PDB file of C-alpha atoms and ligand atoms in Angstrom:
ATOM      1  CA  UNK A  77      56.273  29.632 -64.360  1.00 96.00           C
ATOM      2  CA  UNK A  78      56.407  30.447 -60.536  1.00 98.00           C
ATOM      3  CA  UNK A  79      57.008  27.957 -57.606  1.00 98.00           C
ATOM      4  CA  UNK A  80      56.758  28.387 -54.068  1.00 98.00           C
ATOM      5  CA  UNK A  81      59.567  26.286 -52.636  1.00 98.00           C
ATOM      6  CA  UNK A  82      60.357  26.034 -48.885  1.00 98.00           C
ATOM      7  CA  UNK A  83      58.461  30.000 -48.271  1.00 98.00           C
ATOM      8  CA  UNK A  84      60.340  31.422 -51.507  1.00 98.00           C
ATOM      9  CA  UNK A  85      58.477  32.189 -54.834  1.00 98.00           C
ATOM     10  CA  UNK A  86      61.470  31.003 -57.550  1.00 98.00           C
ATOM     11  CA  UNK A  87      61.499  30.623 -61.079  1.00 98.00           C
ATOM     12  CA  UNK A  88      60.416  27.048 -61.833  1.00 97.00           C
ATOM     13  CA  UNK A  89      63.713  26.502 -63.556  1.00 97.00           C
ATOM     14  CA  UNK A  90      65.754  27.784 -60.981  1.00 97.00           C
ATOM     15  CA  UNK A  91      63.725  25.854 -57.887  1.00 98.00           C
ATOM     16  CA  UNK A  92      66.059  23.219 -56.356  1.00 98.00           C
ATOM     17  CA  UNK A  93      65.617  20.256 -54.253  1.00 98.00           C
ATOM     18  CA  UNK A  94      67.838  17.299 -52.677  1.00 98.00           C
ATOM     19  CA  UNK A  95      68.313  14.383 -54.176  1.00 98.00           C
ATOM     20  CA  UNK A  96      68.079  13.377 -50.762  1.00 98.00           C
ATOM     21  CA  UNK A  97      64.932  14.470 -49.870  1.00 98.00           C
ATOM     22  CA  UNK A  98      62.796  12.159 -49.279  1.00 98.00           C
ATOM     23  CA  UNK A  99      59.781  13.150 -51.360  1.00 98.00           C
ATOM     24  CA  UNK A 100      62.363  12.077 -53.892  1.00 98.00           C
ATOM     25  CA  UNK A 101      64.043   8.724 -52.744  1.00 98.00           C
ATOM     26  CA  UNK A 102      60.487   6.911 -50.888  1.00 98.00           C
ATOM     27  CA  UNK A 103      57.424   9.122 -52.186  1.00 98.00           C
ATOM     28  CA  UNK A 104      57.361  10.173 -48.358  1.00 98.00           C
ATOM     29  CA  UNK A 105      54.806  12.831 -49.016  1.00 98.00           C
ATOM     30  CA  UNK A 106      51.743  14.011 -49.295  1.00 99.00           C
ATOM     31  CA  UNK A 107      49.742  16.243 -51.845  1.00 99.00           C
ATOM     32  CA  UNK A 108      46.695  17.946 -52.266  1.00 98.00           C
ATOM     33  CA  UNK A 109      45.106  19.669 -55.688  1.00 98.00           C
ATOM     34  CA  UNK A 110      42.526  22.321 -55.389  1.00 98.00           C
ATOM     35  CA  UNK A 111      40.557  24.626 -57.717  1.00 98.00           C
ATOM     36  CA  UNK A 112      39.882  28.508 -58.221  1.00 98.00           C
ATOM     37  CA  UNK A 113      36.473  28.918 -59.438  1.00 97.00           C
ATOM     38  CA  UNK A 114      35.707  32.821 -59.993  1.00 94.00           C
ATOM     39  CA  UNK A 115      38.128  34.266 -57.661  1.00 95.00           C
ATOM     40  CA  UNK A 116      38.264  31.902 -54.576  1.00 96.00           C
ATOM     41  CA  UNK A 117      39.355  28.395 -54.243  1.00 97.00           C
ATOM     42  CA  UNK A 118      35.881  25.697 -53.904  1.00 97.00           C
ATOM     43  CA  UNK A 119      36.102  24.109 -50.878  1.00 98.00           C
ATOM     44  CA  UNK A 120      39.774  25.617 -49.805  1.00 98.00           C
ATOM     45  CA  UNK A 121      39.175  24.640 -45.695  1.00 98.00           C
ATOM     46  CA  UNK A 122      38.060  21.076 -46.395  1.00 98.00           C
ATOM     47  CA  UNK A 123      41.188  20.782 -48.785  1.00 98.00           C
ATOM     48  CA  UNK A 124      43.833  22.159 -46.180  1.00 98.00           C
ATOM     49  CA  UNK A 125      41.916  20.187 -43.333  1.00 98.00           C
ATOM     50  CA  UNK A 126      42.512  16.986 -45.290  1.00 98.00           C
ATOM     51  CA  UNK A 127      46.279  17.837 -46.008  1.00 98.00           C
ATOM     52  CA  UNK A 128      46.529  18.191 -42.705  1.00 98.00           C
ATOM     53  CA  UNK A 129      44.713  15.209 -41.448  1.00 98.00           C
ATOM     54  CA  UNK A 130      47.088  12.930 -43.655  1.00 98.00           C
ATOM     55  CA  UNK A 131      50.136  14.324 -42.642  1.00 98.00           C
ATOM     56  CA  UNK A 132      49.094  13.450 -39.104  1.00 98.00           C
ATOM     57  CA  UNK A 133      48.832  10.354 -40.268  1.00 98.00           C
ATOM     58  CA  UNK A 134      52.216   9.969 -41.595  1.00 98.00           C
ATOM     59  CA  UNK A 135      53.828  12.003 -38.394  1.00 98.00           C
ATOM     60  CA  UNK A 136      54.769  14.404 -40.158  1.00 98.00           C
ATOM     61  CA  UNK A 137      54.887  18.035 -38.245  1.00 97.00           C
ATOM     62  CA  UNK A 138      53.959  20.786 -40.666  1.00 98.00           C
ATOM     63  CA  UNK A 139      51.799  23.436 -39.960  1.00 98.00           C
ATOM     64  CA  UNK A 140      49.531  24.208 -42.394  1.00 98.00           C
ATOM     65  CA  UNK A 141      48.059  27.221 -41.389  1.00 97.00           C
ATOM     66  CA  UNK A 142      50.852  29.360 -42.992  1.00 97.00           C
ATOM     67  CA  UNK A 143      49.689  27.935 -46.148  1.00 98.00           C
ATOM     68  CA  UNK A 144      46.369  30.665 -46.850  1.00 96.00           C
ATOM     69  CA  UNK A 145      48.378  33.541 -46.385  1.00 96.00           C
ATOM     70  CA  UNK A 146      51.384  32.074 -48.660  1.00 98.00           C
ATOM     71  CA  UNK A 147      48.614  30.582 -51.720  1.00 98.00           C
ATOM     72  CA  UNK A 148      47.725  34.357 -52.257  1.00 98.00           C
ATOM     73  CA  UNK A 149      50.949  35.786 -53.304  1.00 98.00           C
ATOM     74  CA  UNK A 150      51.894  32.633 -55.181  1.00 98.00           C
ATOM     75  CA  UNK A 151      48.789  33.391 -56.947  1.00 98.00           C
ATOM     76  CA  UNK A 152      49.776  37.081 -57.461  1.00 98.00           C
ATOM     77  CA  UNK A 153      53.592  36.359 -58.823  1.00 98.00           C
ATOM     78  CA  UNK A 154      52.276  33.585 -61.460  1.00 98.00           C
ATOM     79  CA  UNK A 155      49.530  36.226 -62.563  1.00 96.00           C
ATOM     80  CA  UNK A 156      47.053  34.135 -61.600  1.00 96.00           C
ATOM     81  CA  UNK A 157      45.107  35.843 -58.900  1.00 94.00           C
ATOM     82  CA  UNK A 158      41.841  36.420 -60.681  1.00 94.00           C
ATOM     83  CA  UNK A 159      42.201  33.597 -63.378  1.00 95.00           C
ATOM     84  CA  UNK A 160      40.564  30.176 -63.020  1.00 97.00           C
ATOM     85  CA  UNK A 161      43.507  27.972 -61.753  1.00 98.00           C
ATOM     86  CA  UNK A 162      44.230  24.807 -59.830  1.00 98.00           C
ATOM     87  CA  UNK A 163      46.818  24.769 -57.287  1.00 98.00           C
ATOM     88  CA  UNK A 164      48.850  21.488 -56.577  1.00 98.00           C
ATOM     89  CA  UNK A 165      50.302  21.623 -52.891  1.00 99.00           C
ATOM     90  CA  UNK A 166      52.926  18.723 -51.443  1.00 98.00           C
ATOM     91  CA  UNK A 167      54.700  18.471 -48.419  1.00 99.00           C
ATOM     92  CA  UNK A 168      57.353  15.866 -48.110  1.00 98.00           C
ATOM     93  CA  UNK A 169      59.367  14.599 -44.782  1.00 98.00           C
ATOM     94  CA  UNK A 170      62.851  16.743 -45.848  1.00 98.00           C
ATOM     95  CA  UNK A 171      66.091  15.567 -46.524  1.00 98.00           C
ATOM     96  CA  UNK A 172      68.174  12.639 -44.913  1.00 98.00           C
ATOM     97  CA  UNK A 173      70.329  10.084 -45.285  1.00 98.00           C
ATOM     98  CA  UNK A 174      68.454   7.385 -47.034  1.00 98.00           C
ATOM     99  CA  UNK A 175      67.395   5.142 -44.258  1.00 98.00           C
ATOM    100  CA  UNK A 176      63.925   3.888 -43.748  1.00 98.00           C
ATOM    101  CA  UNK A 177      62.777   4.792 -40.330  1.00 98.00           C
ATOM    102  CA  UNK A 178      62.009   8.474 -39.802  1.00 98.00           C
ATOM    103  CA  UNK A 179      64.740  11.103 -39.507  1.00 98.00           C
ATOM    104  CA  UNK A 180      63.556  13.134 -36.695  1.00 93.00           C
ATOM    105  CA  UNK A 181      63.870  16.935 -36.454  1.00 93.00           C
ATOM    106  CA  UNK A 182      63.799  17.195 -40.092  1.00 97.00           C
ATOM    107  CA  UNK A 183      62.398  20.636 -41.529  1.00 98.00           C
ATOM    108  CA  UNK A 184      59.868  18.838 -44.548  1.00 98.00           C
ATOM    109  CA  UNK A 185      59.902  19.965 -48.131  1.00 98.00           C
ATOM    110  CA  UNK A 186      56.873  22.311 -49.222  1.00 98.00           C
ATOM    111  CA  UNK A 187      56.309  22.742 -52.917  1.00 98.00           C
ATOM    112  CA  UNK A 188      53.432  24.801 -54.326  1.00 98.00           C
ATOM    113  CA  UNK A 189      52.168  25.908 -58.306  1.00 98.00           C
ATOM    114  CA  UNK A 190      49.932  27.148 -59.598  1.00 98.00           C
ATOM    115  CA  UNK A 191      48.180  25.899 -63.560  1.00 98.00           C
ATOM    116  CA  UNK A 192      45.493  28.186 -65.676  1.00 97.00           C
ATOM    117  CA  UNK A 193      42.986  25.556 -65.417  1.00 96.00           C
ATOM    118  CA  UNK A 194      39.213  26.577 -66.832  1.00 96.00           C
ATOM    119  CA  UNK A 195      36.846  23.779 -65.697  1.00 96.00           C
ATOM    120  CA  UNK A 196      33.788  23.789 -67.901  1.00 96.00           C
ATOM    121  CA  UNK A 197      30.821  24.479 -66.346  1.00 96.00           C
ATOM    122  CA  UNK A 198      29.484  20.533 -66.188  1.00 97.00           C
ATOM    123  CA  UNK A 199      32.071  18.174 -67.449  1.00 96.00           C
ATOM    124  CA  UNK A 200      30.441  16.597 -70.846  1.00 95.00           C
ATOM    125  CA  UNK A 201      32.840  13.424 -70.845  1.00 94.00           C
ATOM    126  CA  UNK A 202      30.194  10.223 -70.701  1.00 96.00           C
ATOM    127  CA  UNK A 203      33.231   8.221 -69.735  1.00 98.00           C
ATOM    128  CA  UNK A 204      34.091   5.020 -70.608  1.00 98.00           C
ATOM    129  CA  UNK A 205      36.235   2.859 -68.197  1.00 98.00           C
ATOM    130  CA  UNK A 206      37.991  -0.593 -67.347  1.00 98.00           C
ATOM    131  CA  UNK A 207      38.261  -2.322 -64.171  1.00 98.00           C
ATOM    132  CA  UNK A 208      40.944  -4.262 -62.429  1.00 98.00           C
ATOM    133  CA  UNK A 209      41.769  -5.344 -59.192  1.00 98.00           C
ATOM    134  CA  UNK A 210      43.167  -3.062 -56.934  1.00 98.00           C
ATOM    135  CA  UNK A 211      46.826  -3.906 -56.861  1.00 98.00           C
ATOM    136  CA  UNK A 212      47.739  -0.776 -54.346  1.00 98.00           C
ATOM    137  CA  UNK A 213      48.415  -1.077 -50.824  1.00 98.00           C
ATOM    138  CA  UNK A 214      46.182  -1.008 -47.919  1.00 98.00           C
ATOM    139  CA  UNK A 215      45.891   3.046 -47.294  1.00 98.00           C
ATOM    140  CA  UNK A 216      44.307   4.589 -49.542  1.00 98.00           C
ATOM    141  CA  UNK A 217      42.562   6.945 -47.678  1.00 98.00           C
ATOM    142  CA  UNK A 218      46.381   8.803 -47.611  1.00 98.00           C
ATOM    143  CA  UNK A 219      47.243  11.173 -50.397  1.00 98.00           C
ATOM    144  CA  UNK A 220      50.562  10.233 -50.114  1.00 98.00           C
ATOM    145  CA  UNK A 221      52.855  11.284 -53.426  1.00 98.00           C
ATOM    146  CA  UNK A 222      53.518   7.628 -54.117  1.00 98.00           C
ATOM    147  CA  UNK A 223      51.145   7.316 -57.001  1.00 98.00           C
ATOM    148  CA  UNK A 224      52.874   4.485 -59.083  1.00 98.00           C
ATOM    149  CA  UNK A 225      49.521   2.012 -58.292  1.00 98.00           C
ATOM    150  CA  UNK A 226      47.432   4.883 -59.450  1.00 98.00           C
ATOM    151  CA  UNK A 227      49.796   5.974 -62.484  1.00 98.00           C
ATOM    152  CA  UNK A 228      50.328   2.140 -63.749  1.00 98.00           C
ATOM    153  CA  UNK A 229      45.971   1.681 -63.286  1.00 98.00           C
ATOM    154  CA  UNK A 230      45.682   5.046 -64.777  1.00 98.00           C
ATOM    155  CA  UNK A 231      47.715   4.417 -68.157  1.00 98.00           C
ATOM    156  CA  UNK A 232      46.526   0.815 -68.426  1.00 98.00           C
ATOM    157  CA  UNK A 233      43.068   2.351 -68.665  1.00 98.00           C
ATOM    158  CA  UNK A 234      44.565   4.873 -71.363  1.00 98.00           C
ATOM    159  CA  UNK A 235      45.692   1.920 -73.503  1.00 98.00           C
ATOM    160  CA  UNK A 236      42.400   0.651 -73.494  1.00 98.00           C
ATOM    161  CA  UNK A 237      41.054   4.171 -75.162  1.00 98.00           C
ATOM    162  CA  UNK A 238      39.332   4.608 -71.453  1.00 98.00           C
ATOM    163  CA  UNK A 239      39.484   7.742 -69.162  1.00 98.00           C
ATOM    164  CA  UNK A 240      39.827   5.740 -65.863  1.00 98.00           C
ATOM    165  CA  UNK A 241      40.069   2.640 -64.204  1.00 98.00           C
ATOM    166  CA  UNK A 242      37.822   1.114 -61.409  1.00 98.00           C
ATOM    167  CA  UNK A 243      39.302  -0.474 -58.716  1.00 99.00           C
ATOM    168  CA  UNK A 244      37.662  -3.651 -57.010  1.00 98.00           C
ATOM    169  CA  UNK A 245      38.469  -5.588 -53.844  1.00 98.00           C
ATOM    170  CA  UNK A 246      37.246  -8.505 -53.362  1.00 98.00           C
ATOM    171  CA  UNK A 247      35.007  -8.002 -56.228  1.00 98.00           C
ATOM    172  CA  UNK A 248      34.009  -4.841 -54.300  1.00 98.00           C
ATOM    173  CA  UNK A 249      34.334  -1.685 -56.539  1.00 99.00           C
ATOM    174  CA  UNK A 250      36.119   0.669 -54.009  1.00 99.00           C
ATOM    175  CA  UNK A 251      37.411   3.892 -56.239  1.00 98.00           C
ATOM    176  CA  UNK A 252      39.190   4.767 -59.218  1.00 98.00           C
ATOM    177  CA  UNK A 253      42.767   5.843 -60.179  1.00 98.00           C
ATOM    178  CA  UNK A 254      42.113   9.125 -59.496  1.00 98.00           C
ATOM    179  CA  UNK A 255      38.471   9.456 -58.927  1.00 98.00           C
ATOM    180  CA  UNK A 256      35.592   7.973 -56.680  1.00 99.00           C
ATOM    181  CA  UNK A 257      32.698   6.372 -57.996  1.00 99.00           C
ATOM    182  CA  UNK A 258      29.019   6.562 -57.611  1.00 99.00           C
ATOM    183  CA  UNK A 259      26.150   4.038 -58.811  1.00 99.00           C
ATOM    184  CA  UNK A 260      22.575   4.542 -58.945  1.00 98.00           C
ATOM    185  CA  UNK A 261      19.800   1.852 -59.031  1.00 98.00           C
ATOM    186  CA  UNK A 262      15.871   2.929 -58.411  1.00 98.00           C
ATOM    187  CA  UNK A 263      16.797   6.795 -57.266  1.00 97.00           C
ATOM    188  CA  UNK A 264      19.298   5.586 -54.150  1.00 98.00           C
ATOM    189  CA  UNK A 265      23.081   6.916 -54.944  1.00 98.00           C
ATOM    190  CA  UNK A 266      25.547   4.076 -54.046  1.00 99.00           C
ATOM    191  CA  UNK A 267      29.098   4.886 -53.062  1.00 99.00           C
ATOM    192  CA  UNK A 268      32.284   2.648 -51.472  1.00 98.00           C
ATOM    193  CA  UNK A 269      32.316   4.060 -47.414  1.00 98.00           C
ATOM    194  CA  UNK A 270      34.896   6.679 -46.832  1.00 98.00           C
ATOM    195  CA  UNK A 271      37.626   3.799 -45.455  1.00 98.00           C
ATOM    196  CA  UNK A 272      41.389   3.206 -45.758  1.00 98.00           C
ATOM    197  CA  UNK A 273      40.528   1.279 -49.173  1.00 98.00           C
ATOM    198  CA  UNK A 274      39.618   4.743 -50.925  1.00 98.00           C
ATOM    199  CA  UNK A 275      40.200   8.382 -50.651  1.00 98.00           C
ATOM    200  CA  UNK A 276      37.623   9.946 -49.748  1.00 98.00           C
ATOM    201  CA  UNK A 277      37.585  13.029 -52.161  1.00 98.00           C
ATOM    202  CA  UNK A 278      36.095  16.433 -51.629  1.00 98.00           C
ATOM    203  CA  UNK A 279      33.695  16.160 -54.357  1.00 98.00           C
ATOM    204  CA  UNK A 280      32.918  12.973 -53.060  1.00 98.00           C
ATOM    205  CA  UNK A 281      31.638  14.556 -49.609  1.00 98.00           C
ATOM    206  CA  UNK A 282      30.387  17.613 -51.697  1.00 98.00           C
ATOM    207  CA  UNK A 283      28.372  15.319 -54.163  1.00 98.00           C
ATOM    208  CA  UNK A 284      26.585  13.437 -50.492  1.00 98.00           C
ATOM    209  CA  UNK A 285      25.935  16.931 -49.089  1.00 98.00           C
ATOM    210  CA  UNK A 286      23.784  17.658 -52.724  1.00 98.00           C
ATOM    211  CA  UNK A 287      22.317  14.081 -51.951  1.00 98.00           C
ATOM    212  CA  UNK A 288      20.724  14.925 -49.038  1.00 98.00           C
ATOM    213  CA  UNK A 289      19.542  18.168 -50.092  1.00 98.00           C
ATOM    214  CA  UNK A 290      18.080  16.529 -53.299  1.00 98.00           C
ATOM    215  CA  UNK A 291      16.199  13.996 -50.991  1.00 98.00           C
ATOM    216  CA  UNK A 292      18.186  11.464 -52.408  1.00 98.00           C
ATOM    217  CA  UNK A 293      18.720   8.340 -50.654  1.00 98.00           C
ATOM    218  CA  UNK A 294      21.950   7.465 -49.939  1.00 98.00           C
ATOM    219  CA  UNK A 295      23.954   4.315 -48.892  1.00 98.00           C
ATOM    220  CA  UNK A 296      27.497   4.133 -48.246  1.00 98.00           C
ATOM    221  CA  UNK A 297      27.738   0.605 -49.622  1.00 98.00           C
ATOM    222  CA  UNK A 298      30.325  -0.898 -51.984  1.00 98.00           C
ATOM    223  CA  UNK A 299      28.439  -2.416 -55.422  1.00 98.00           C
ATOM    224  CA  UNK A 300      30.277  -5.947 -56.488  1.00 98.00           C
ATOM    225  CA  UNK A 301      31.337  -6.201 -59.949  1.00 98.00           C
ATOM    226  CA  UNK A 302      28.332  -8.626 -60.054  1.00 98.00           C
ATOM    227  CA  UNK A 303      25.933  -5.769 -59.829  1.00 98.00           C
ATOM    228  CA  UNK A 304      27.439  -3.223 -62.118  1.00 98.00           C
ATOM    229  CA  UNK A 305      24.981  -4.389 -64.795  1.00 98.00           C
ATOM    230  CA  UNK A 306      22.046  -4.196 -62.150  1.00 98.00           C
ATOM    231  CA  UNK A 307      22.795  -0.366 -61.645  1.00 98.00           C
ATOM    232  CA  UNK A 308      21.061   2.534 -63.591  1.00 98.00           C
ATOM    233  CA  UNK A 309      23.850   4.977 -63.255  1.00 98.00           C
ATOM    234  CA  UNK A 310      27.141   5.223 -62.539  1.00 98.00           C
ATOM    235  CA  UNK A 311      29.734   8.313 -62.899  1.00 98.00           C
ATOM    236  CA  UNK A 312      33.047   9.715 -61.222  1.00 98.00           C
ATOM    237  CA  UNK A 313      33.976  12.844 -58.822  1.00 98.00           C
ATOM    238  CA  UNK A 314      36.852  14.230 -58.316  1.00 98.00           C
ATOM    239  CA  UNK A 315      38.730  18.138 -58.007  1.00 98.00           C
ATOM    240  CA  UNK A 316      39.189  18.300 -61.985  1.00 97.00           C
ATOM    241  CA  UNK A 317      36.722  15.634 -62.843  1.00 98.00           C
ATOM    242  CA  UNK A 318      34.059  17.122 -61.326  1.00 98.00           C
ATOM    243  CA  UNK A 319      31.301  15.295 -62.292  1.00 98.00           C
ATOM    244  CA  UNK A 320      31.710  13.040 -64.876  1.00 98.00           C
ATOM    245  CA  UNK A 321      29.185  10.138 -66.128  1.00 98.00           C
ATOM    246  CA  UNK A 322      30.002   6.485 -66.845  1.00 98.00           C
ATOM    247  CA  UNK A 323      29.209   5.648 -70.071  1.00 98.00           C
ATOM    248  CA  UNK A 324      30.559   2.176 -69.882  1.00 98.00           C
ATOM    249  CA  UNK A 325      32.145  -0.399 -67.652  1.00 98.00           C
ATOM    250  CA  UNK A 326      34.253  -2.586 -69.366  1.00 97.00           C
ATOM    251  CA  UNK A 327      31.499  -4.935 -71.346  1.00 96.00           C
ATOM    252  CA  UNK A 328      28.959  -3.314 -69.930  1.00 98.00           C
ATOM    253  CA  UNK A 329      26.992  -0.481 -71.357  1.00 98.00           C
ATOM    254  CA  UNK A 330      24.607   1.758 -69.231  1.00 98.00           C
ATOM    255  CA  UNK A 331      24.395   4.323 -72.715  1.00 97.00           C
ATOM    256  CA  UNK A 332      24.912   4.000 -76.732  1.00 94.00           C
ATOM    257  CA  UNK A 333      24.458   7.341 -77.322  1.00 90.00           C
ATOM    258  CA  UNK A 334      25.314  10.739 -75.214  1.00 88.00           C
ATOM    259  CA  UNK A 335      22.637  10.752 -72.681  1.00 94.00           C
ATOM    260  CA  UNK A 336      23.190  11.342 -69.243  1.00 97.00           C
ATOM    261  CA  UNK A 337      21.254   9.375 -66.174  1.00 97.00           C
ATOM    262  CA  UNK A 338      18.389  11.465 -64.745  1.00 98.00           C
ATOM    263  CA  UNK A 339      20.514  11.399 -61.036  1.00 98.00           C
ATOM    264  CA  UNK A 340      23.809  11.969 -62.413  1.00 98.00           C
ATOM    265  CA  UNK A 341      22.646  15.111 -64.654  1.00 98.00           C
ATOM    266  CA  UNK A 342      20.361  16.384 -61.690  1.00 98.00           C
ATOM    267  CA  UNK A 343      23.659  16.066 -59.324  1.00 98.00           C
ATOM    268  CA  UNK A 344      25.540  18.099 -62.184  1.00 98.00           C
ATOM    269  CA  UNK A 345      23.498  20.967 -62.088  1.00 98.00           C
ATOM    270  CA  UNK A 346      23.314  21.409 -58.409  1.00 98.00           C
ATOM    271  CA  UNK A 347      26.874  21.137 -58.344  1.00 98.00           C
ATOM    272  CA  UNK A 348      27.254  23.702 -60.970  1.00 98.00           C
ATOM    273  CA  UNK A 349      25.057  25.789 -58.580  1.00 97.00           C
ATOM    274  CA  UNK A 350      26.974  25.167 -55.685  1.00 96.00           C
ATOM    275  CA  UNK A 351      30.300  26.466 -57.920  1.00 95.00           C
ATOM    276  CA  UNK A 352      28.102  29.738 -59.022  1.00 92.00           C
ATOM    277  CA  UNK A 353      27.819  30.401 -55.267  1.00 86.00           C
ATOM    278  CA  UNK A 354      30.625  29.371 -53.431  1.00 60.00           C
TER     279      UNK A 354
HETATM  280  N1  LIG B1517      40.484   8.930 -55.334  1.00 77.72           N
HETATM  281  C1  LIG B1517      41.771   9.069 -55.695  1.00 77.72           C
HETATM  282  C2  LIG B1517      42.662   7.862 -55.696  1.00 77.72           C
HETATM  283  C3  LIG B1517      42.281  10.331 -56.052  1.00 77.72           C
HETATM  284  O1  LIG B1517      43.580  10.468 -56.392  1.00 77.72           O
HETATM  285  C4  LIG B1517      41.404  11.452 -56.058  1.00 77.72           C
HETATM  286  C5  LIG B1517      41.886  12.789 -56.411  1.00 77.72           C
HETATM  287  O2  LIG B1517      43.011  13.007 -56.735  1.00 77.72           O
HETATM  288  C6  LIG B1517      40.062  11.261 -55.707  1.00 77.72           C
HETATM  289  C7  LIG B1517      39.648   9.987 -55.334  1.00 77.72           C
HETATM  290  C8  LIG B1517      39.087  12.413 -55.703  1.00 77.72           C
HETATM  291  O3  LIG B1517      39.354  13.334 -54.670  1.00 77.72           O
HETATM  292  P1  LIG B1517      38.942  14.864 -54.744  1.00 77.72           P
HETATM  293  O4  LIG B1517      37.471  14.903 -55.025  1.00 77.72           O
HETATM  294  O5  LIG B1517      39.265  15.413 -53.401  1.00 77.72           O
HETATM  295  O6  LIG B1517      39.745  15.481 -55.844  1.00 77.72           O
END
């Protein structure tokens, strides 16, 4: 396995990083994940445009334009240029003496890879999922690399022989460990706003922009926990996710069997469409 470390392709097992670095020491990064579908990466300028948005947020200077002509021969040394794939990107402030402020003049630490990753063509899961209030901090709308909120919600939801866990503030469902979430209720699609209490995914804006050309109404509108019975449909986006349907939220159970909400399967297909094309 191949990494690109710092502009170098390595080995993985000979790829080397600080224990200083600060990636390492205060999860002072950020990430992004992105998929090949047939040959080219789906939505690759909205990815890179959000990596770069958040690490404006967290001040730190990287220019990620050198990234699309680096992905390419990453892709070429792990073999991977015309297989389906995702790529995981991070960028993390560099290496410093451990203080908390930040160390200025710093050169960060980039880290690329590169996993065969075949995404079926419309993701079968009818997921079933728990719910818990949202015990992360106040910024969620940075993909920062400090994931232990999301990794501790994530494996709860495991335990509990569920794929994901819902999030809710203030008896607001906002997102999901590593998903967003859509309701439906009498043909309008529901989802949280795109503010710092979620992240607002890719497939998230990609699954609005099949909305509107569905004639779908939309509302960007948090559902309470209250309502969550009320709804028709619910289901999840996100980069490997895709488009997956709820099956059940905690007690509550939109299906018994495998079918799939008229919105939710319609949203599929276009989406399937939309990977055929891109
Ligand atoms: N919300 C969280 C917390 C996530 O970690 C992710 C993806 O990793 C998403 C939503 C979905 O984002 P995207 O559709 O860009 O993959």
């Amino acid at each position: 396995k191949k990494v690109w470390l710092n502009g170098e392709i390595l080995d993985a097992g000979s790829a080397r990083i600080s224990v200083f670095d600060r990636g390492f020491l205060f999860g002072d990064g950020i990430y992004e994940v992105m998929a090949r579908i047939g040959g080219r990466f789906f939505y690759e300028k909205a990815h890179l445009k959000r990596l770069d948005t958040c690490l404006q947020k967290i001040k730190i200077d990287f220019d990620t334009r050198i990234l699309t002509k680096e992905i390419p021969k990453l892709l070429q040394a792990s073999d991977l240029f015309e297989n389906d794939c995702l790529l995981y990107i991070q960028v993390s402030r560099g290496v410093a003496p451990r203080k908390h402020a930040f160390p200025h003049d710093i050169p960060p630490t980039v880290m690329m890879y590169v996993t065969p990753k075949i995404l079926p063509d419309i993701n079968s899961v009818n997921a079933s999922v728990s719910i818990m209030n949202d015990f992360r901090w106040s910024r969620c709308d940075i993909k920062t690399t400090s994931l232990l909120g999301n990794v501790m919600a994530n494996e709860s939801a495991v335990q509990q022989g569920c794929y994901e866990m819902l999030f809710l503030r203030d008896d607001i469902v906002t997102e999901a460990s590593h998903c967003n979430v859509f309701f439906v209720k009498d043909g309008t699609v529901y989802t949280h706003p795109a503010n710092e209490l979620i992240l607002d995914g890719i497939t998230r804006q990609v699954v609005l922009e099949l909305c509107s050309q569905l004639n779908f109404e939309v509302r960007e509108e948090g559902i309470s926990k209250q309502r969550i019975p009320q709804m028709d449909e619910a289901f999840l986006t996100g980069t490997s996710t895709q488009i997956a349907s709820i099956k059940q939220i905690d007690q509550h159970i939109y299906y018994t069997g495998d079918e799939i909400g008229e919105v939710t399967k319609a949203l599929q297909h276009a989406f399937l469409a939309l990977k055929n094309k891109e």
